[in-house]
Amino acid sequence: MPPVAPARRADGRTHHEAPVVVRLLAHVPAWARAGGAAAAAGRVLLLLGGAVVIVGALCLGVDGHGLAVLAGMSGGMLALVALSLRVRWRRDGWGTLAFPLALLLALAVVGLTTTGIATAFLGLIPLCFVYAGLFLPGRAAIALLPAAWASYVAMFPLLDGNAVVRLAIYGVTWWGTAQVIALATAYQRDVRRRLRTDARTDVLTSLANRRDLEERLTRAVPGDCVVIADLDHFKRVNDSRGHAAGDLVLERFGHALDQHLRRRDYAARYGGEEFVLILPRTEPVQALNMLRALRAEWAEEGTGVTFSAGIALITDGAPAGSALAAADIALYRAKQAGRDRFRIATEGLAAARRPAADPQAPGAPGTQGPGVRDHSSDRPGGRRDQHAGC
């Protein structure tokens, strides 16, 4: 029986590809995850710290005054947790440093207002630095050190020479813990980013691959233009020059696309010698002019290989998937007409954009197929041929 594929998350990664901390936080109720993973983990840190202090104090036999202090501290921490649900936390910001600082402040209050039990909670201080290493920049640990030292002094009010040395050692250890975790987290994030990039990049052309294209198409909006370009007679290149020469042609065409397109444009290798372009906020005629300029640049490469293309506009009535299919039909018409030319699919264009009696409308006299507009002048020099195509 074939193995069951892991469930895919909304962000495109599988469950097993997500960071460990994020997977653990997935078990936290949805309302507690407001503000992102750092805020959710901060709430868990406060609630866990408060629970440990209260349960530990009860087990150690706290007196009535200490119990009142602990009750007030618990109420304050719960209020902070509730308040954090209403705060708009910035991703990768320093605002979530408030969570470990609040826990350190609570530990200092326990140390100053109780006797004989505060030292039992010294182990909660390193948790604050673990949190900082996971969710904050490495230098955030330096900002935590004064608060951590203050909490330690509140728990151990008697400071002698040995206590100062211990305090310094603890400080270095806490800071080092945060740095190691921060470095490990950054490394994991970088590896995950590179793996994601590799999984969505075509090795030969360095453009996006079909998997990435499918995701990109879901983000395309009306007004974007879809282009399918196909290298003409590419099989002859492989047959006559060898597959290595064919790979070189593909690599050079991918480089030409990458250099020619605007920064906002998108290019992917669709498969074989086909490429798909997504041109945001671009009219079909603008896409046609871009392809003409690309053809001129590609001819200077001296490969002797031309390309044909089909163009389609994404509209409310023709979403990305329909536009891609229309562009594919337009590409087929361009190939039929003799190759080295481009066609614009008109199926998805709004009726208001052309007069009712437009001779270029699908089905009008002189057109060669439904939903495809001829451009007989887009060949170099404006030459016409017997195909009356583009």
Tab-separated table of C-alpha atoms in Angstrom:
chain	number	residue	atom	x	y	z
A	1	MET	CA	0.000	0.000	0.000
A	2	PRO	CA	1.556	3.371	-0.959
A	3	PRO	CA	2.438	5.720	1.906
A	4	VAL	CA	-0.050	8.424	2.709
A	5	ALA	CA	1.241	11.884	1.835
A	6	PRO	CA	1.446	14.271	4.778
A	7	ALA	CA	-1.300	16.837	5.016
A	8	ARG	CA	-0.501	20.124	3.321
A	9	ARG	CA	-0.923	23.335	5.250
A	10	ALA	CA	-2.501	26.515	3.953
A	11	ASP	CA	0.940	28.071	3.378
A	12	GLY	CA	1.939	25.246	1.022
A	13	ARG	CA	4.220	23.344	3.422
A	14	THR	CA	3.402	19.910	4.718
A	15	HIS	CA	2.794	19.370	8.412
A	16	HIS	CA	6.203	17.747	8.823
A	17	GLU	CA	7.951	20.678	7.124
A	18	ALA	CA	6.690	23.210	9.677
A	19	PRO	CA	8.979	24.260	12.531
A	20	VAL	CA	8.633	22.229	15.728
A	21	VAL	CA	7.482	25.204	17.788
A	22	VAL	CA	4.795	26.051	15.216
A	23	ARG	CA	3.573	22.442	15.261
A	24	LEU	CA	3.338	22.532	19.052
A	25	LEU	CA	1.472	25.833	18.966
A	26	ALA	CA	-1.011	24.256	16.561
A	27	HIS	CA	-2.461	22.476	19.591
A	28	VAL	CA	-3.136	25.823	21.300
A	29	PRO	CA	-6.766	26.989	20.945
A	30	ALA	CA	-7.331	29.250	17.951
A	31	TRP	CA	-8.271	32.266	20.069
A	32	ALA	CA	-4.943	32.037	21.907
A	33	ARG	CA	-2.949	32.120	18.647
A	34	ALA	CA	-4.026	35.664	17.786
A	35	GLY	CA	-1.063	37.819	16.801
A	36	GLY	CA	1.140	35.042	15.476
A	37	ALA	CA	3.388	32.339	16.895
A	38	ALA	CA	5.519	34.685	19.034
A	39	ALA	CA	2.492	36.175	20.781
A	40	ALA	CA	0.902	32.744	21.274
A	41	ALA	CA	4.146	31.353	22.751
A	42	GLY	CA	4.381	34.424	24.999
A	43	ARG	CA	0.944	33.720	26.414
A	44	VAL	CA	1.911	30.106	26.998
A	45	LEU	CA	5.070	31.311	28.765
A	46	LEU	CA	3.094	33.539	31.122
A	47	LEU	CA	0.430	30.941	31.859
A	48	LEU	CA	3.000	28.186	32.385
A	49	GLY	CA	5.145	30.371	34.637
A	50	GLY	CA	2.143	31.451	36.679
A	51	ALA	CA	0.905	27.874	37.065
A	52	VAL	CA	4.340	26.647	38.183
A	53	VAL	CA	4.649	29.414	40.776
A	54	ILE	CA	1.179	28.872	42.229
A	55	VAL	CA	1.328	25.068	42.340
A	56	GLY	CA	4.875	25.132	43.662
A	57	ALA	CA	4.059	27.666	46.331
A	58	LEU	CA	1.072	25.656	47.528
A	59	CYS	CA	3.201	22.516	47.700
A	60	LEU	CA	5.883	24.391	49.647
A	61	GLY	CA	3.371	25.671	52.187
A	62	VAL	CA	2.949	29.378	51.508
A	63	ASP	CA	1.391	31.501	54.246
A	64	GLY	CA	-1.716	33.636	53.934
A	65	HIS	CA	0.177	36.769	52.942
A	66	GLY	CA	2.130	34.916	50.292
A	67	LEU	CA	-1.076	33.355	48.994
A	68	ALA	CA	-2.616	36.818	48.591
A	69	VAL	CA	0.483	37.987	46.745
A	70	LEU	CA	0.363	34.978	44.448
A	71	ALA	CA	-3.334	35.525	43.785
A	72	GLY	CA	-2.675	39.150	42.836
A	73	MET	CA	0.244	38.123	40.635
A	74	SER	CA	-1.880	35.503	38.889
A	75	GLY	CA	-4.635	38.015	38.285
A	76	GLY	CA	-2.145	40.451	36.805
A	77	MET	CA	-0.658	37.832	34.478
A	78	LEU	CA	-4.099	36.739	33.324
A	79	ALA	CA	-4.935	40.387	32.642
A	80	LEU	CA	-1.773	40.703	30.555
A	81	VAL	CA	-2.693	37.579	28.603
A	82	ALA	CA	-6.173	38.970	27.943
A	83	LEU	CA	-4.733	42.344	26.944
A	84	SER	CA	-2.293	40.678	24.545
A	85	LEU	CA	-5.229	39.242	22.612
A	86	ARG	CA	-6.276	42.771	21.674
A	87	VAL	CA	-2.826	44.050	20.715
A	88	ARG	CA	-1.782	44.043	17.055
A	89	TRP	CA	1.652	42.455	17.265
A	90	ARG	CA	4.165	43.216	14.552
A	91	ARG	CA	5.818	40.200	12.995
A	92	ASP	CA	9.559	40.102	13.754
A	93	GLY	CA	9.104	43.062	16.099
A	94	TRP	CA	10.464	43.591	19.612
A	95	GLY	CA	7.033	44.034	21.170
A	96	THR	CA	6.791	40.411	22.265
A	97	LEU	CA	9.774	41.004	24.569
A	98	ALA	CA	7.052	42.145	26.983
A	99	PHE	CA	6.132	38.505	27.714
A	100	PRO	CA	9.470	37.342	29.211
A	101	LEU	CA	9.873	40.726	30.937
A	102	ALA	CA	6.464	40.286	32.562
A	103	LEU	CA	7.421	36.831	33.837
A	104	LEU	CA	10.724	38.128	35.237
A	105	LEU	CA	8.849	40.951	36.963
A	106	ALA	CA	6.428	38.434	38.483
A	107	LEU	CA	9.352	36.348	39.785
A	108	ALA	CA	10.888	39.469	41.309
A	109	VAL	CA	7.573	40.233	43.064
A	110	VAL	CA	7.465	36.688	44.451
A	111	GLY	CA	11.020	37.058	45.721
A	112	LEU	CA	10.388	40.401	47.386
A	113	THR	CA	7.046	39.552	49.012
A	114	THR	CA	7.535	35.957	50.171
A	115	THR	CA	10.097	34.132	52.250
A	116	GLY	CA	11.588	30.702	51.754
A	117	ILE	CA	9.915	29.748	48.467
A	118	ALA	CA	11.244	32.117	45.792
A	119	THR	CA	14.498	30.222	45.228
A	120	ALA	CA	12.491	27.209	44.030
A	121	PHE	CA	11.482	29.122	40.905
A	122	LEU	CA	14.946	30.067	39.715
A	123	GLY	CA	14.566	27.574	36.851
A	124	LEU	CA	11.897	29.773	35.239
A	125	ILE	CA	14.443	32.461	34.377
A	126	PRO	CA	16.159	30.409	31.618
A	127	LEU	CA	12.741	29.880	29.993
A	128	CYS	CA	12.631	33.607	29.288
A	129	PHE	CA	15.913	33.363	27.364
A	130	VAL	CA	14.725	30.272	25.517
A	131	TYR	CA	11.716	32.297	24.384
A	132	ALA	CA	13.966	35.176	23.319
A	133	GLY	CA	16.164	32.829	21.307
A	134	LEU	CA	13.183	31.309	19.511
A	135	PHE	CA	11.239	34.422	18.598
A	136	LEU	CA	13.490	37.482	18.956
A	137	PRO	CA	16.829	38.625	17.503
A	138	GLY	CA	19.912	37.355	19.329
A	139	ARG	CA	20.660	40.769	20.822
A	140	ALA	CA	17.300	40.723	22.621
A	141	ALA	CA	18.952	38.545	25.281
A	142	ILE	CA	21.106	41.520	26.291
A	143	ALA	CA	17.942	43.536	26.963
A	144	LEU	CA	16.656	40.716	29.163
A	145	LEU	CA	19.796	40.415	31.287
A	146	PRO	CA	19.152	43.421	33.617
A	147	ALA	CA	15.640	42.170	34.369
A	148	ALA	CA	16.901	38.609	34.917
A	149	TRP	CA	19.642	39.812	37.295
A	150	ALA	CA	17.094	41.927	39.181
A	151	SER	CA	14.821	38.894	39.567
A	152	TYR	CA	17.739	36.790	40.781
A	153	VAL	CA	18.724	39.433	43.359
A	154	ALA	CA	15.105	39.623	44.529
A	155	MET	CA	15.148	35.850	45.093
A	156	PHE	CA	18.607	35.892	46.739
A	157	PRO	CA	18.766	39.194	48.651
A	158	LEU	CA	22.075	38.289	50.315
A	159	LEU	CA	24.839	39.262	47.904
A	160	ASP	CA	28.387	38.314	48.756
A	161	GLY	CA	31.406	37.720	46.545
A	162	ASN	CA	30.353	34.200	45.665
A	163	ALA	CA	26.818	35.327	44.818
A	164	VAL	CA	28.154	37.980	42.437
A	165	VAL	CA	30.298	35.378	40.675
A	166	ARG	CA	27.303	33.052	40.394
A	167	LEU	CA	25.230	35.917	39.058
A	168	ALA	CA	27.821	36.625	36.358
A	169	ILE	CA	28.040	32.936	35.420
A	170	TYR	CA	24.273	32.673	35.251
A	171	GLY	CA	24.138	35.785	33.071
A	172	VAL	CA	26.646	34.388	30.597
A	173	THR	CA	24.815	31.048	30.569
A	174	TRP	CA	21.427	32.649	30.002
A	175	TRP	CA	22.775	34.869	27.235
A	176	GLY	CA	24.592	31.920	25.620
A	177	THR	CA	21.431	29.815	25.720
A	178	ALA	CA	19.510	32.488	23.847
A	179	GLN	CA	22.297	32.862	21.274
A	180	VAL	CA	22.548	29.139	20.573
A	181	ILE	CA	18.791	28.838	20.140
A	182	ALA	CA	18.672	31.970	17.978
A	183	LEU	CA	21.433	30.618	15.728
A	184	ALA	CA	19.763	27.214	15.473
A	185	THR	CA	16.429	28.858	14.659
A	186	ALA	CA	18.009	31.087	12.006
A	187	TYR	CA	19.763	28.073	10.488
A	188	GLN	CA	16.538	26.078	10.411
A	189	ARG	CA	14.721	29.015	8.824
A	190	ASP	CA	17.439	29.407	6.190
A	191	VAL	CA	17.436	25.687	5.376
A	192	ARG	CA	13.649	25.707	5.112
A	193	ARG	CA	13.788	28.741	2.817
A	194	ARG	CA	16.428	27.158	0.571
A	195	LEU	CA	14.544	23.860	0.425
A	196	ARG	CA	11.364	25.688	-0.468
A	197	THR	CA	13.203	27.675	-3.144
A	198	ASP	CA	14.839	24.549	-4.584
A	199	ALA	CA	11.500	22.750	-4.648
A	200	ARG	CA	9.978	25.588	-6.675
A	201	THR	CA	12.855	26.371	-9.046
A	202	ASP	CA	13.609	24.753	-12.383
A	203	VAL	CA	17.199	23.510	-12.164
A	204	LEU	CA	18.048	24.059	-15.820
A	205	THR	CA	16.688	27.584	-16.403
A	206	SER	CA	16.676	28.913	-12.802
A	207	LEU	CA	13.102	30.092	-13.399
A	208	ALA	CA	10.148	28.960	-11.340
A	209	ASN	CA	8.870	25.451	-11.987
A	210	ARG	CA	5.350	24.197	-12.578
A	211	ARG	CA	4.628	23.682	-8.869
A	212	ASP	CA	5.424	27.314	-8.141
A	213	LEU	CA	3.469	28.418	-11.202
A	214	GLU	CA	0.312	26.714	-9.958
A	215	GLU	CA	0.555	28.647	-6.698
A	216	ARG	CA	1.350	31.915	-8.473
A	217	LEU	CA	-1.690	31.536	-10.707
A	218	THR	CA	-3.930	31.479	-7.642
A	219	ARG	CA	-2.697	34.994	-6.810
A	220	ALA	CA	-3.239	36.411	-10.288
A	221	VAL	CA	-6.023	39.009	-10.524
A	222	PRO	CA	-8.132	40.492	-13.319
A	223	GLY	CA	-5.986	42.827	-15.379
A	224	ASP	CA	-2.968	40.512	-15.355
A	225	CYS	CA	-1.811	38.983	-18.610
A	226	VAL	CA	-0.849	35.330	-19.125
A	227	VAL	CA	1.586	34.371	-21.877
A	228	ILE	CA	2.617	30.897	-23.007
A	229	ALA	CA	5.807	30.881	-25.074
A	230	ASP	CA	7.114	27.802	-26.869
A	231	LEU	CA	10.429	27.327	-28.677
A	232	ASP	CA	9.804	26.429	-32.314
A	233	HIS	CA	10.973	23.081	-33.714
A	234	PHE	CA	12.848	22.352	-30.512
A	235	LYS	CA	12.836	18.621	-31.175
A	236	ARG	CA	15.019	19.256	-34.220
A	237	VAL	CA	17.600	20.880	-31.961
A	238	ASN	CA	17.784	17.799	-29.765
A	239	ASP	CA	17.848	15.466	-32.758
A	240	SER	CA	20.435	17.341	-34.788
A	241	ARG	CA	22.673	18.915	-32.145
A	242	GLY	CA	22.137	16.631	-29.173
A	243	HIS	CA	20.351	17.055	-25.851
A	244	ALA	CA	23.245	18.981	-24.335
A	245	ALA	CA	22.823	21.651	-27.007
A	246	GLY	CA	19.071	21.637	-26.384
A	247	ASP	CA	19.604	22.135	-22.678
A	248	LEU	CA	21.898	25.059	-23.448
A	249	VAL	CA	19.216	26.675	-25.609
A	250	LEU	CA	16.666	26.289	-22.802
A	251	GLU	CA	19.099	27.711	-20.278
A	252	ARG	CA	19.867	30.722	-22.475
A	253	PHE	CA	16.187	31.374	-23.192
A	254	GLY	CA	15.416	31.260	-19.475
A	255	HIS	CA	18.220	33.761	-18.873
A	256	ALA	CA	16.881	35.996	-21.643
A	257	LEU	CA	13.437	35.962	-20.031
A	258	ASP	CA	14.850	36.748	-16.610
A	259	GLN	CA	16.863	39.678	-17.951
A	260	HIS	CA	14.111	41.101	-20.138
A	261	LEU	CA	11.092	40.989	-17.834
A	262	ARG	CA	10.241	43.717	-15.374
A	263	ARG	CA	10.803	43.119	-11.678
A	264	ARG	CA	7.086	42.647	-11.052
A	265	ASP	CA	6.741	40.096	-13.887
A	266	TYR	CA	6.897	36.358	-13.364
A	267	ALA	CA	8.298	33.552	-15.525
A	268	ALA	CA	8.165	29.784	-15.088
A	269	ARG	CA	9.144	26.784	-17.136
A	270	TYR	CA	5.857	25.068	-17.863
A	271	GLY	CA	7.373	21.862	-19.147
A	272	GLY	CA	9.745	20.843	-21.911
A	273	GLU	CA	10.302	23.890	-24.110
A	274	GLU	CA	7.205	25.787	-22.900
A	275	PHE	CA	7.333	28.816	-20.619
A	276	VAL	CA	4.540	30.730	-18.884
A	277	LEU	CA	4.727	34.426	-18.099
A	278	ILE	CA	2.430	36.334	-15.752
A	279	LEU	CA	2.522	40.074	-16.412
A	280	PRO	CA	0.694	42.043	-13.692
A	281	ARG	CA	-1.429	45.013	-14.759
A	282	THR	CA	-0.572	44.528	-18.418
A	283	GLU	CA	-2.773	44.846	-21.505
A	284	PRO	CA	-2.451	42.183	-24.223
A	285	VAL	CA	-1.065	44.761	-26.670
A	286	GLN	CA	1.596	45.713	-24.134
A	287	ALA	CA	2.458	42.043	-23.741
A	288	LEU	CA	2.687	41.770	-27.511
A	289	ASN	CA	5.150	44.669	-27.660
A	290	MET	CA	7.196	43.079	-24.888
A	291	LEU	CA	7.375	39.825	-26.842
A	292	ARG	CA	8.519	41.672	-29.952
A	293	ALA	CA	11.349	43.265	-28.006
A	294	LEU	CA	12.205	39.910	-26.436
A	295	ARG	CA	12.301	38.296	-29.884
A	296	ALA	CA	14.786	40.902	-31.084
A	297	GLU	CA	17.024	40.285	-28.077
A	298	TRP	CA	16.685	36.520	-28.406
A	299	ALA	CA	17.686	36.664	-32.074
A	300	GLU	CA	20.975	38.278	-31.017
A	301	GLU	CA	21.795	35.140	-29.038
A	302	GLY	CA	22.461	33.389	-32.330
A	303	THR	CA	20.841	30.079	-31.432
A	304	GLY	CA	18.840	29.933	-34.649
A	305	VAL	CA	15.764	28.952	-32.610
A	306	THR	CA	12.627	31.099	-32.720
A	307	PHE	CA	9.636	31.056	-30.395
A	308	SER	CA	5.889	31.480	-30.685
A	309	ALA	CA	3.524	32.721	-27.987
A	310	GLY	CA	-0.126	32.934	-27.029
A	311	ILE	CA	-1.462	35.818	-24.948
A	312	ALA	CA	-4.596	35.991	-22.811
A	313	LEU	CA	-5.966	38.533	-20.371
A	314	ILE	CA	-7.315	37.531	-16.968
A	315	THR	CA	-10.759	39.043	-16.413
A	316	ASP	CA	-13.638	38.498	-14.029
A	317	GLY	CA	-15.178	36.196	-16.603
A	318	ALA	CA	-11.903	34.475	-17.445
A	319	PRO	CA	-9.925	33.636	-14.289
A	320	ALA	CA	-6.302	32.531	-14.335
A	321	GLY	CA	-7.038	28.909	-15.263
A	322	SER	CA	-9.277	29.909	-18.157
A	323	ALA	CA	-6.792	32.527	-19.323
A	324	LEU	CA	-4.019	29.931	-19.317
A	325	ALA	CA	-6.155	27.613	-21.451
A	326	ALA	CA	-6.997	30.483	-23.821
A	327	ALA	CA	-3.314	31.404	-24.124
A	328	ASP	CA	-2.550	27.782	-24.935
A	329	ILE	CA	-5.126	27.821	-27.743
A	330	ALA	CA	-3.666	31.079	-29.033
A	331	LEU	CA	-0.208	29.491	-28.995
A	332	TYR	CA	-1.556	26.578	-31.028
A	333	ARG	CA	-2.960	29.020	-33.589
A	334	ALA	CA	0.408	30.768	-33.775
A	335	LYS	CA	2.089	27.440	-34.435
A	336	GLN	CA	-0.500	26.605	-37.104
A	337	ALA	CA	0.110	29.933	-38.819
A	338	GLY	CA	3.785	29.191	-39.334
A	339	ARG	CA	5.553	29.774	-36.005
A	340	ASP	CA	7.758	32.702	-34.968
A	341	ARG	CA	4.661	34.770	-34.266
A	342	PHE	CA	2.245	35.675	-31.475
A	343	ARG	CA	-1.509	35.524	-31.056
A	344	ILE	CA	-3.855	37.246	-28.613
A	345	ALA	CA	-6.832	35.269	-27.317
A	346	THR	CA	-9.938	37.456	-27.190
A	347	GLU	CA	-12.353	35.097	-25.435
A	348	GLY	CA	-11.858	36.692	-22.017
A	349	LEU	CA	-11.887	40.356	-23.111
A	350	ALA	CA	-14.829	42.355	-21.862
A	351	ALA	CA	-17.416	43.202	-24.457
A	352	ALA	CA	-17.144	46.883	-23.587
A	353	ARG	CA	-13.548	46.911	-24.762
A	354	ARG	CA	-14.477	46.359	-28.436
A	355	PRO	CA	-17.366	47.597	-30.625
A	356	ALA	CA	-20.079	45.157	-31.452
A	357	ALA	CA	-19.104	45.233	-35.110
A	358	ASP	CA	-15.361	44.832	-34.455
A	359	PRO	CA	-14.011	42.904	-37.445
A	360	GLN	CA	-11.497	41.238	-35.149
A	361	ALA	CA	-14.208	39.810	-32.908
A	362	PRO	CA	-14.373	35.997	-32.698
A	363	GLY	CA	-16.353	34.659	-35.589
A	364	ALA	CA	-16.031	37.867	-37.657
A	365	PRO	CA	-14.909	37.576	-41.269
A	366	GLY	CA	-11.165	37.304	-41.633
A	367	THR	CA	-10.424	35.611	-38.343
A	368	GLN	CA	-8.980	32.131	-38.327
A	369	GLY	CA	-10.447	30.682	-35.198
A	370	PRO	CA	-12.754	31.512	-32.301
A	371	GLY	CA	-11.253	33.549	-29.512
A	372	VAL	CA	-7.942	34.323	-31.246
A	373	ARG	CA	-6.919	37.671	-32.712
A	374	ASP	CA	-4.544	37.686	-35.678
A	375	HIS	CA	-1.479	39.915	-35.712
A	376	SER	CA	0.026	39.679	-39.161
A	377	SER	CA	2.527	42.483	-38.529
A	378	ASP	CA	4.329	41.121	-35.495
A	379	ARG	CA	6.974	39.275	-37.508
A	380	PRO	CA	10.312	41.042	-37.994
A	381	GLY	CA	9.936	43.735	-40.634
A	382	GLY	CA	6.154	43.369	-40.662
A	383	ARG	CA	6.278	40.605	-43.285
A	384	ARG	CA	3.090	38.868	-44.257
A	385	ASP	CA	2.824	35.328	-45.449
A	386	GLN	CA	0.255	32.928	-46.822
A	387	HIS	CA	-0.877	31.983	-43.329
A	388	ALA	CA	-2.136	35.539	-42.681
A	389	GLY	CA	-1.037	34.955	-39.130
A	390	CYS	CA	1.345	36.515	-36.712
